[in-house]
Short mmCIF file of C-alpha atoms and ligand atoms in Angstrom, two decimals:
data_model
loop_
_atom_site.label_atom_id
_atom_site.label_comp_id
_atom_site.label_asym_id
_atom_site.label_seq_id
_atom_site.Cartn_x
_atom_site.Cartn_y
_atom_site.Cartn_z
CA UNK P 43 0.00 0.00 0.00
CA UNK P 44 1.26 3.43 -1.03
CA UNK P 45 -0.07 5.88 1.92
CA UNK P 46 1.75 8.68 3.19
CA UNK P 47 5.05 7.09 2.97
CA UNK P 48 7.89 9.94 3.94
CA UNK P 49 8.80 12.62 6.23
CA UNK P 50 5.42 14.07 6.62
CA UNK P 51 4.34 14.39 9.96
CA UNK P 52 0.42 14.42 10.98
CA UNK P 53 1.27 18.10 11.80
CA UNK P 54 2.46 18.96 8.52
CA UNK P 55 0.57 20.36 4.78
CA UNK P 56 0.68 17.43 2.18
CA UNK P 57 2.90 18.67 -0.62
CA UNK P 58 0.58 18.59 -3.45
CA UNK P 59 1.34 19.81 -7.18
CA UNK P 60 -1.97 20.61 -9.34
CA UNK P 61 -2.16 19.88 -12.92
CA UNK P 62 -4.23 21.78 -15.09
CA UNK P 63 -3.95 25.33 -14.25
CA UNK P 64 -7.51 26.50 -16.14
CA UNK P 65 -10.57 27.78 -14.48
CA UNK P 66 -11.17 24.97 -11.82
CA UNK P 67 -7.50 24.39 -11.62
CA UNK P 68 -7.47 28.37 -10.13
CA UNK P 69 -9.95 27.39 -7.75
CA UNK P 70 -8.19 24.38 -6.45
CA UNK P 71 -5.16 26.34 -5.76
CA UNK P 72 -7.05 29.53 -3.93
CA UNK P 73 -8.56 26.59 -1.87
CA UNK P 74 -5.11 25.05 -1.52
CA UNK P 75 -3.56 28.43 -0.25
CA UNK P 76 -5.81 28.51 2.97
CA UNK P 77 -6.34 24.99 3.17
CA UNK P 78 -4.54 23.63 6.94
CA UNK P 79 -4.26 19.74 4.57
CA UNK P 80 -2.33 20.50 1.76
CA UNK P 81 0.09 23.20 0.37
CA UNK P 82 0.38 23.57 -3.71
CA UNK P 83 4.02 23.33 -4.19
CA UNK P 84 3.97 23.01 -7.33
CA UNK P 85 2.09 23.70 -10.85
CA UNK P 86 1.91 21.98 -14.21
CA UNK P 87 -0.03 23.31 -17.70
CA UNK P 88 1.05 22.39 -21.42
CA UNK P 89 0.56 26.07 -21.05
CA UNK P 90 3.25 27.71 -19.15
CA UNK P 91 2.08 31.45 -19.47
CA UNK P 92 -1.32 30.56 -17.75
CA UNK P 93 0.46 28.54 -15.20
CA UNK P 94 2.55 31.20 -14.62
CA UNK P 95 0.10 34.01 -14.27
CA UNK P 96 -2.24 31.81 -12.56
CA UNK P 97 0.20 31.42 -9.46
CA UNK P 98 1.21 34.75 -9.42
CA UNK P 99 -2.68 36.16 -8.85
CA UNK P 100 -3.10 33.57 -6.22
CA UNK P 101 0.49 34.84 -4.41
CA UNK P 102 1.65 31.77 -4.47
CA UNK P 103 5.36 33.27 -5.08
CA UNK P 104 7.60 29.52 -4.20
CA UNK P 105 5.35 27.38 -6.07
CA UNK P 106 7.49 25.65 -8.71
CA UNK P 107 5.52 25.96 -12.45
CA UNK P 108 6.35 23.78 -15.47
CA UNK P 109 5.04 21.59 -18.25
CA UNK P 110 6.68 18.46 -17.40
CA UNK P 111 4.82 16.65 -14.51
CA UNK P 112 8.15 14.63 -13.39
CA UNK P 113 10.08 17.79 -13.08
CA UNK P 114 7.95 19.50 -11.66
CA UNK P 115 7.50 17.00 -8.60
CA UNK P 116 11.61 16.71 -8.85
CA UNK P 117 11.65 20.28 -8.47
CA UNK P 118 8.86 20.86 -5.41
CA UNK P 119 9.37 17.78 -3.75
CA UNK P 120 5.70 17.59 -4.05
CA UNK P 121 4.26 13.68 -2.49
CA UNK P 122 0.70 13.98 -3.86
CA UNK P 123 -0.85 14.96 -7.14
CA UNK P 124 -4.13 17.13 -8.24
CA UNK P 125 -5.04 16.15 -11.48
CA UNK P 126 -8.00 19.40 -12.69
CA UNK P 127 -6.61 18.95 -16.55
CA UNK P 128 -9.64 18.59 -19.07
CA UNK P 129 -11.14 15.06 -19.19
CA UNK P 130 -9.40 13.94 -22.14
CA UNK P 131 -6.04 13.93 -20.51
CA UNK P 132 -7.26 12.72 -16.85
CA UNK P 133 -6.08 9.06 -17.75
CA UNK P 134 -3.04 10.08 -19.02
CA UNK P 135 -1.48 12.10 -15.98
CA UNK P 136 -2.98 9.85 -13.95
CA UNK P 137 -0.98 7.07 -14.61
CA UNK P 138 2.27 9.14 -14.95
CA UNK P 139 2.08 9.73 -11.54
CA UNK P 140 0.42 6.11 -10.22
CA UNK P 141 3.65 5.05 -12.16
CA UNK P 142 5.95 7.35 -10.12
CA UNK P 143 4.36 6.49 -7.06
CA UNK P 144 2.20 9.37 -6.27
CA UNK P 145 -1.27 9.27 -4.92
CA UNK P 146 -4.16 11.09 -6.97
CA UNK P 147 -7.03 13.22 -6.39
CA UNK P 148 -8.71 13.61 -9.92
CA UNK P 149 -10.99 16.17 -10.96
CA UNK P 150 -14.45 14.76 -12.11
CA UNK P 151 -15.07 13.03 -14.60
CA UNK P 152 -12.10 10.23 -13.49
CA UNK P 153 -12.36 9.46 -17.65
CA UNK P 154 -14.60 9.80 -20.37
CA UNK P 155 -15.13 6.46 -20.86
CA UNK P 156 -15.78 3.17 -18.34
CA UNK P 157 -13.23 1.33 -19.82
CA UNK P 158 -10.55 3.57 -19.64
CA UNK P 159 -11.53 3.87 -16.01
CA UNK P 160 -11.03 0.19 -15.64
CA UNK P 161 -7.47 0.45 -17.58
CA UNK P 162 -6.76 2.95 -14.28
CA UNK P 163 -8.10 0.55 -12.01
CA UNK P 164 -5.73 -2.50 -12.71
CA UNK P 165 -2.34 0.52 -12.60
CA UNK P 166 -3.96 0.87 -9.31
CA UNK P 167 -4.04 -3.17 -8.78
CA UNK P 168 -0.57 -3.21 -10.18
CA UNK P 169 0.69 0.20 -8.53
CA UNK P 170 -0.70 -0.26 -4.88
CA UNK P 171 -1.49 3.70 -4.89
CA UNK P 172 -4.21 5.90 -4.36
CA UNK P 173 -6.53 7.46 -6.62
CA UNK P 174 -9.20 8.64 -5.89
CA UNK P 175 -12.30 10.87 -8.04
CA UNK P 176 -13.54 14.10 -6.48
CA UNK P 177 -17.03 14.08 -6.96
CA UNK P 178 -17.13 17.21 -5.06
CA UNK P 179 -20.61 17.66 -5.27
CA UNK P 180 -20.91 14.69 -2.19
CA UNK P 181 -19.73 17.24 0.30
CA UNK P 182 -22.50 19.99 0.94
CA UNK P 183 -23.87 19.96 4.56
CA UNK P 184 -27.65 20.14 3.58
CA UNK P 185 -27.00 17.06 1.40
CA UNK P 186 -25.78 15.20 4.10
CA UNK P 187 -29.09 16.16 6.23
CA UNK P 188 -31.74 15.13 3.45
CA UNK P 189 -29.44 11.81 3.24
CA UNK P 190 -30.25 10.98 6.65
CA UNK P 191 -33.91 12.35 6.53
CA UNK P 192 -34.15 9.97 3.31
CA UNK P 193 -32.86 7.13 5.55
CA UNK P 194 -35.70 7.64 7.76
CA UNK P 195 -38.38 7.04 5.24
CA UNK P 196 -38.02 3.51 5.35
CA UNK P 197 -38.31 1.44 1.72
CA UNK P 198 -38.02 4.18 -0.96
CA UNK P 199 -40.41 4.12 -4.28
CA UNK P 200 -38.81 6.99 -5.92
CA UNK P 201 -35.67 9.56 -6.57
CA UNK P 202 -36.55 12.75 -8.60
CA UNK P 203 -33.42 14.83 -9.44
CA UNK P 204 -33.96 17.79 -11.52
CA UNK P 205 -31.58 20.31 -12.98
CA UNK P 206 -32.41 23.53 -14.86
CA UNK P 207 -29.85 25.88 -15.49
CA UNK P 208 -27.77 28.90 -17.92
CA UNK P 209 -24.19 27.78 -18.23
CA UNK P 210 -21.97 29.65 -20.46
CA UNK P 211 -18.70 27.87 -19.85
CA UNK P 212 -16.95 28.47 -23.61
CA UNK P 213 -13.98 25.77 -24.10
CA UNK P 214 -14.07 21.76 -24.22
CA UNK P 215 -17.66 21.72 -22.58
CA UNK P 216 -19.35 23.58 -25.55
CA UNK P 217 -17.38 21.16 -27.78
CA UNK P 218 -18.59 17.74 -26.06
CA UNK P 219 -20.90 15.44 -27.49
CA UNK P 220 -22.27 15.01 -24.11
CA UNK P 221 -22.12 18.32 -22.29
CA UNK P 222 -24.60 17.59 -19.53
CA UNK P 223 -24.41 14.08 -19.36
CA UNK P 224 -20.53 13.98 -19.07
CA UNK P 225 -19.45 16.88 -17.57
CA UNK P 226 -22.67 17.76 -15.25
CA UNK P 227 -24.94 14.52 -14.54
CA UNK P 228 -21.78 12.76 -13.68
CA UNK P 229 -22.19 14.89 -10.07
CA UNK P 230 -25.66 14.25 -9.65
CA UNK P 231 -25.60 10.38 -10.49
CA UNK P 232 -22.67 10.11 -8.15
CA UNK P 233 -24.86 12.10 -5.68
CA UNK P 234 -27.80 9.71 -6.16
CA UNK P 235 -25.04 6.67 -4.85
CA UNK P 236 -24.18 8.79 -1.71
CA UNK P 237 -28.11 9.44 -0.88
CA UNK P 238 -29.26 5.95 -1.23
CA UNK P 239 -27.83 2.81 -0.06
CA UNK P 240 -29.09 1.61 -3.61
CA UNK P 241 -26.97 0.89 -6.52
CA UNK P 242 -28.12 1.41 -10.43
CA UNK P 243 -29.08 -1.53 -12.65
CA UNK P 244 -30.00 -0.31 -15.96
CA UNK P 245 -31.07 3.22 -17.39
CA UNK P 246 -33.13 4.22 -20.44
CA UNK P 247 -32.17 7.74 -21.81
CA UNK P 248 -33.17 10.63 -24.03
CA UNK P 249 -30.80 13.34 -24.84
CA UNK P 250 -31.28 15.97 -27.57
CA UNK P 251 -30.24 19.89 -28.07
CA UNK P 252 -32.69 22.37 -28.36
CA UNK P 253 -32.58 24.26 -31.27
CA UNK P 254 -31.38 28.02 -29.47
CA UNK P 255 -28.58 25.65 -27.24
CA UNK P 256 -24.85 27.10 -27.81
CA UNK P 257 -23.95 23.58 -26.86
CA UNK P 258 -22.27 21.47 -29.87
CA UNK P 259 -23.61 18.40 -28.13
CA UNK P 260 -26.86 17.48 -26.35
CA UNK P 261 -27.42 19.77 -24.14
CA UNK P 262 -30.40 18.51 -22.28
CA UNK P 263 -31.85 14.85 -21.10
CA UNK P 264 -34.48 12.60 -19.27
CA UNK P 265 -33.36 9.24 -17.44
CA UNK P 266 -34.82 6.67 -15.30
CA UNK P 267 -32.82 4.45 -13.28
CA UNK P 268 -33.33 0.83 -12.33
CA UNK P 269 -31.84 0.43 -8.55
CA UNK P 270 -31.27 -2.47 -7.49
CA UNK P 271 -34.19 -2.11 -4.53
CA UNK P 272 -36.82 -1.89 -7.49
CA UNK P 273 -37.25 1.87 -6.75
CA UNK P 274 -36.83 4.51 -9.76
CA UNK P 275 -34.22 7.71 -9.81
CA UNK P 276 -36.03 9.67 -12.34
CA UNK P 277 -33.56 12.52 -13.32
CA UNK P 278 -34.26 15.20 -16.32
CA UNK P 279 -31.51 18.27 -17.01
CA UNK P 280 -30.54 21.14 -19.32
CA UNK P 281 -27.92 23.25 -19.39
CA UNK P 282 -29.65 25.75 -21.61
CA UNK P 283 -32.41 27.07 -19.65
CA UNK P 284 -32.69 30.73 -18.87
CA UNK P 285 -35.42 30.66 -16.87
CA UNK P 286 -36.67 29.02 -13.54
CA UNK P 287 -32.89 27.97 -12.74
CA UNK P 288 -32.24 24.92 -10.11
CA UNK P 289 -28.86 24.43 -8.12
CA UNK P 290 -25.75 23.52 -9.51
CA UNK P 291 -27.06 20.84 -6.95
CA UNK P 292 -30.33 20.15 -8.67
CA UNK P 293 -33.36 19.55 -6.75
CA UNK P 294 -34.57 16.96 -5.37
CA UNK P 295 -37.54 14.71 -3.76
CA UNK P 296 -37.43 11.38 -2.15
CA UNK P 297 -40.44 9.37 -1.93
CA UNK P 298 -40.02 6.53 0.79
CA UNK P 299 -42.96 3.78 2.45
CA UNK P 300 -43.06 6.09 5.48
CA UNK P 301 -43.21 9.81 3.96
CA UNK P 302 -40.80 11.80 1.51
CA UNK P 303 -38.20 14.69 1.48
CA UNK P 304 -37.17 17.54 -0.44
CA UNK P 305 -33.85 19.38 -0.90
CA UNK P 306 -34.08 22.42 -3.58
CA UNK P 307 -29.79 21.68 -3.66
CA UNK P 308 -28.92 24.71 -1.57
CA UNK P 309 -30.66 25.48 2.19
CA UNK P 310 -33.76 23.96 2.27
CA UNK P 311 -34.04 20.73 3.05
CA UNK P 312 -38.22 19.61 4.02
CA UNK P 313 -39.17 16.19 5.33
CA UNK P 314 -42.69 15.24 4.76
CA UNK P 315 -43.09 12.23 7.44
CA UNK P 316 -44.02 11.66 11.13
CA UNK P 317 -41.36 12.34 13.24
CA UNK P 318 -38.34 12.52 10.75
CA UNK P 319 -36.29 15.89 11.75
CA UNK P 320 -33.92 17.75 9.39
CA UNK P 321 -30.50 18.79 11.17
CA UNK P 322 -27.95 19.72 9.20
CA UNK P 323 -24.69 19.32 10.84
CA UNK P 324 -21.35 20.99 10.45
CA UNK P 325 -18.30 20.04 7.60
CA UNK P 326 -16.34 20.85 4.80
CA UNK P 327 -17.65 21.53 1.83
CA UNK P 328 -17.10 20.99 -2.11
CA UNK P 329 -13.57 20.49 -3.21
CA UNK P 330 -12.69 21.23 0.53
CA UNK P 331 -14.20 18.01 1.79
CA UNK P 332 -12.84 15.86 -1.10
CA UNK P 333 -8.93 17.29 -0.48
CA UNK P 334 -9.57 16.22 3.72
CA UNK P 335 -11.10 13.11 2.59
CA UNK P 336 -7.85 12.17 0.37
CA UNK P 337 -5.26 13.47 2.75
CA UNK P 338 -7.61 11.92 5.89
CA UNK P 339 -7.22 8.38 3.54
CA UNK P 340 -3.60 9.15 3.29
CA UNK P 341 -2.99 9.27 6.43
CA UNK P 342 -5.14 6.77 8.21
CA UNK P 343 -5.04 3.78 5.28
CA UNK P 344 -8.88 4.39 5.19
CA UNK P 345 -10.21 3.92 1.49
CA UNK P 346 -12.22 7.12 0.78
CA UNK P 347 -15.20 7.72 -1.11
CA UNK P 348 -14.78 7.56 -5.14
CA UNK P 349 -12.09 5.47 -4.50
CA UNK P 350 -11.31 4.45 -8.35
CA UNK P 351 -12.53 0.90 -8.07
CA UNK P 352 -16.22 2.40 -6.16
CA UNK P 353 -16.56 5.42 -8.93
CA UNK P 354 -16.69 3.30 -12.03
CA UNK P 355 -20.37 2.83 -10.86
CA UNK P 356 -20.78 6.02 -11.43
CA UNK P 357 -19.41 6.40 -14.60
CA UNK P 358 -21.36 3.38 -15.76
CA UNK P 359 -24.23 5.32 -15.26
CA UNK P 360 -22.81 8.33 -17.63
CA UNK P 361 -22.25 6.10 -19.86
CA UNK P 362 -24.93 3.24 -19.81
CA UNK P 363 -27.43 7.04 -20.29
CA UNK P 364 -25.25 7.73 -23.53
CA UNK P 365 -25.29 4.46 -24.65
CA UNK P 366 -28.97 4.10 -24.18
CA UNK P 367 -29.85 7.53 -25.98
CA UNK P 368 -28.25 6.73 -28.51
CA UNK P 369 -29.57 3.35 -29.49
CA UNK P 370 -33.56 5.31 -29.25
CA UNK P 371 -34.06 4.84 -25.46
CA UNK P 372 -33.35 1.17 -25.13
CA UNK P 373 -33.15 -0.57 -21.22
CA UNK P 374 -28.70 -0.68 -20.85
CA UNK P 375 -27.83 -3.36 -17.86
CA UNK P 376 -25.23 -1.62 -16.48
CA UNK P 377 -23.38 -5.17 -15.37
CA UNK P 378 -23.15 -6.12 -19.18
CA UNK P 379 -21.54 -2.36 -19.89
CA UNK P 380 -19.36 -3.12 -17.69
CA UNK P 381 -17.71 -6.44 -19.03
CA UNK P 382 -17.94 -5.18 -22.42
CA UNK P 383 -16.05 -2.03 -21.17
CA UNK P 384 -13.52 -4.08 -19.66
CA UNK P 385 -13.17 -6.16 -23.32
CA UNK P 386 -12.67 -2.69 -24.97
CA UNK P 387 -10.26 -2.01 -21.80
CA UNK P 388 -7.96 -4.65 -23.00
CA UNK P 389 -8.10 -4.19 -26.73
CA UNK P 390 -7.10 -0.73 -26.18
CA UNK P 391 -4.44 -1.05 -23.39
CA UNK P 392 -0.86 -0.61 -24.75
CA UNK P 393 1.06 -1.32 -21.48
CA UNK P 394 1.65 -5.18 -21.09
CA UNK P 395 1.88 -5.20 -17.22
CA UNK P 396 -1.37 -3.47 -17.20
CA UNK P 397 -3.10 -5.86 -20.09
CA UNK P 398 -2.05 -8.62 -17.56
CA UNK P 399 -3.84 -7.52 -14.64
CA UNK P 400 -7.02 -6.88 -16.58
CA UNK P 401 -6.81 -10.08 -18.56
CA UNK P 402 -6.48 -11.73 -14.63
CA UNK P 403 -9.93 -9.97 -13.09
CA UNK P 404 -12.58 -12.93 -13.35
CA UNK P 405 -14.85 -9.92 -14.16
CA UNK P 406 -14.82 -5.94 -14.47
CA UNK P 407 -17.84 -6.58 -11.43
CA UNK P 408 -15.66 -8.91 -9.53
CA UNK P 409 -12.57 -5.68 -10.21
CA UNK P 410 -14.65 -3.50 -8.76
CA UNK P 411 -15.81 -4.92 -5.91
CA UNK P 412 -13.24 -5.39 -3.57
CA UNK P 413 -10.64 -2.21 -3.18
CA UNK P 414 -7.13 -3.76 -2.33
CA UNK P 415 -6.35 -0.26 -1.50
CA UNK P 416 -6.08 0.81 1.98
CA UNK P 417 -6.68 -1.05 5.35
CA UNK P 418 -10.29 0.07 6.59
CA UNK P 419 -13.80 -1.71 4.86
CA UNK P 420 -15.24 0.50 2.32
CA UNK P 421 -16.35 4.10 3.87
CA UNK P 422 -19.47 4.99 2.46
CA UNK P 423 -21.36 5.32 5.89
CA UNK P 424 -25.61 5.96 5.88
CA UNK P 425 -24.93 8.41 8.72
CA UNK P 426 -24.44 11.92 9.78
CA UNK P 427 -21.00 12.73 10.57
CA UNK P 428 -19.61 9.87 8.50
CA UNK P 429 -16.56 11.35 6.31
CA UNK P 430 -17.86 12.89 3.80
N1 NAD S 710 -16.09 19.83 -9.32
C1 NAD S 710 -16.61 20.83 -9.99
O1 NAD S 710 -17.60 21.41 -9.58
C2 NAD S 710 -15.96 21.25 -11.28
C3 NAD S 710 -16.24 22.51 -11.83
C4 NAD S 710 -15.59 22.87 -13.00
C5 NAD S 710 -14.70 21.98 -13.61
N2 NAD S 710 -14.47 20.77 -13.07
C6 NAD S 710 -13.58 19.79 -13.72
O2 NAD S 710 -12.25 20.30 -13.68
C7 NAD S 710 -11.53 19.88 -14.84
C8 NAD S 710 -10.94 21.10 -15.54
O3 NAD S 710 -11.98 21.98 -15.94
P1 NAD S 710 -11.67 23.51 -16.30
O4 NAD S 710 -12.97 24.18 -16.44
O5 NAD S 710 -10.65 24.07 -15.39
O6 NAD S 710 -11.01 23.33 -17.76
P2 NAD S 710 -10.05 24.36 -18.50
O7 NAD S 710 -10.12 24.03 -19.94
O8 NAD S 710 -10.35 25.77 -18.05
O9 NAD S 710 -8.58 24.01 -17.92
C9 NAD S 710 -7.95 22.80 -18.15
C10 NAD S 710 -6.45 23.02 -18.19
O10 NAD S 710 -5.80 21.77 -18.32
C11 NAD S 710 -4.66 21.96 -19.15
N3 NAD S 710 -4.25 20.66 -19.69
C12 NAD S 710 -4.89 19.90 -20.61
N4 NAD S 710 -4.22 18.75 -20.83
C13 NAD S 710 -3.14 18.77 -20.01
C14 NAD S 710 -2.07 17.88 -19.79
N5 NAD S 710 -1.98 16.71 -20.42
N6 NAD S 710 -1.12 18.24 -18.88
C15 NAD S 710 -1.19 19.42 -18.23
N7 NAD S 710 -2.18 20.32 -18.43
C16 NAD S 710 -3.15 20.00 -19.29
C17 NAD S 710 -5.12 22.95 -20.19
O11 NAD S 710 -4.02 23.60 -20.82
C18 NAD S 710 -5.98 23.91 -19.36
O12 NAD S 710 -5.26 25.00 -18.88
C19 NAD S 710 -12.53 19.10 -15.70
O13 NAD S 710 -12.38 17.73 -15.46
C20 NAD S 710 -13.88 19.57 -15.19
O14 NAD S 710 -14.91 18.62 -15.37
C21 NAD S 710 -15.08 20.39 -11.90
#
């Protein structure tokens, strides 16, 4: 097991570099320069110039800035990576630093694809190192309440997510096939796996792009979710819609044996059933909670949240939603998605230690299942005050 293998002393920063020094890359490091859990030593772009002027409006004057990702962490001394480069490239630096032995806390989505998600998960096998998805949208203190009001509805029927919203983000999201399926409903299907104890089956899907989107891809969608309790997770979203906005969030309504809930994705978070109580309790938030959940993992062996092996689920939902939409709305079992994601895995895998451990796994499911990484049983607790 790689953990926090070194000098570092609980009392001390974790020497992060981030790569990827764009829009969200900015607001990792501002986070990072307050943050008492890490300190960004380090920063890596293919473009220098933004790097550059990216760390000097944050003040962060000693931070060591490059293209190269080994020289940089040469340079810093840096003993954790922050990997906020566009999707495209998330696989790629990953495993650059898996290979040299650094942990990883990737920016959503972990890859565009299942299967090269699974290609990550057997470096991980072979690599005994961290990495780990932040699905920063799982840390919000009201979410955390209306998951343990949902818990005390007993049996639920239903989950309703909706998001509505105006996003001008110009760059690769306007470009994407997929731009609210990939880039935004990855949050709120991940979200869905940290309110319910439930996992997804299969999905049927609809995306299309209204005709005034400034999306290149489908901007908007409907799908319902098979869990494996037999209740539904009905979601529909658009990120074209001036008018009537949700959350980043979304909103959302349980519907359980014993009563239901609502949480509109910011500060209001209803329960509808006899003596269920909302209290919202007190902890990090965002990107915030995901950097103490991957240093708290670091240090304690604990295997976080969105560990890679547990987030493939999640991007087998992305994905099993594409796949569906585009073959007219069809039922995808998310179990056969995954082996055939983990026969594309090995078609497409170039490194031959890595073909080996994926052509060992009995099953992508089987893969999956079981995190070798870390000493504790899988943290994803169905309480308040559980990490989140
Ligand atoms: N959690 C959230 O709420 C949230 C919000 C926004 C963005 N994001 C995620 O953050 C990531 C980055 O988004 P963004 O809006 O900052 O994109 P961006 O296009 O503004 O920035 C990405 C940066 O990565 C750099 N880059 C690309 N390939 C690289 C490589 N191989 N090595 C080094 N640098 C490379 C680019 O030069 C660019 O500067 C995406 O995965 C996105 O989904 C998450």
């Amino acid at each position: 097991m790689t953990g926090m293998s070194g000098s570092e002393s609980p009392d001390e920063r974790l020497r992060v570099v981030v790569v990827g020094a764009g829009a969200m890359g900015g607001e990792w490091l501002r986070m990072l320069a307050r943050s008492a859990h890490a300190e960004p030593v380090g920063v890596v772009d293919l473009d220098v110039d933004l790097a550059t002027r990216t760390v000097s409006s944050i003040g962060l004057a000693d931070a060591v800035v490059g293209s190269s990702l080994a020289d940089v962490v040469k340079r810093s001394g840096a003993r954790a990576v922050i990997n906020v480069t566009v999707p495209q490239a998330h696989r790629v630096v990953n495993e650059e630093a898996m290979r040299s032995g650094l942990p990883v806390l990737c920016e959503k989505p972990l890859a565009p694809t299942v299967s090269e998600a699974l290609r990550q998960v057997a470096l991980a096998d072979l690599t005994g190192g961290l990495l780990m998805a932040s699905q920063s949208r799982r840390y919000f203190r009201h979410l955390a309440a209306f998951r343990d009001a949902a818990a005390q509805l007993g049996a639920l029927g239903a989950v309703h997510a909706q998001f509505f919203h105006e996003d001008h983000e110009p760059g690769f999201r306007e470009q994407m096939a997929h731009p609210l399926l990939v880039d935004m409903s990855v949050h709120h299907f991940d979200m869905l796996r940290y309110l319910t104890v439930d996992e997804p089956v299969s999905v049927r899907c609809d995306s299309w792009n209204p005709p005034w989107s400034w999306f290149a891809g489908d901007a908007a969608a409907t799908a319902t979710f098979d869990l494996a309790s037999g209740a539904r997770f009905v979601y529909s979203g658009s990120r074209c819609t001036p008018g009537l906005q949700t959350s980043w969030n979304a909103d959302w309504h349980v519907y359980g044996e014993a009563g239901a809930a609502h949480w509109d994705g910011d500060h209001l978070v209803q329960a509808d059933a006899a003596g269920v109580a909302v209290e919202v309790g007190e902890s990090s938030e965002g990107i915030e909670g995901a950097l103490e959940e991957f240093v708290g993992a670091l240090a304690t062996g604990n295997t976080p949240q969105n560990e890679v092996r547990t987030n493939v689920m999640t991007l087998a939902m992305v994905e099993g939603a594409i796949r569906s939409s585009e073959r007219g709305g069809d039922r995808v079992v998310l179990a056969d998605l995954l082996e055939e994601s983990l026969a594309q895995a090995i078609a497409d895998e170039r490194s031959g230690d890595v073909v080996e451990v994926l052509r060992s796994w009995p099953s992508a499911a089987e893969a999956i299942a079981t995190p070798p990484w870390g000493t504790s049983p899988q943290s994803v607790p169905h309480a308040s005050g559980g990490a989140r």
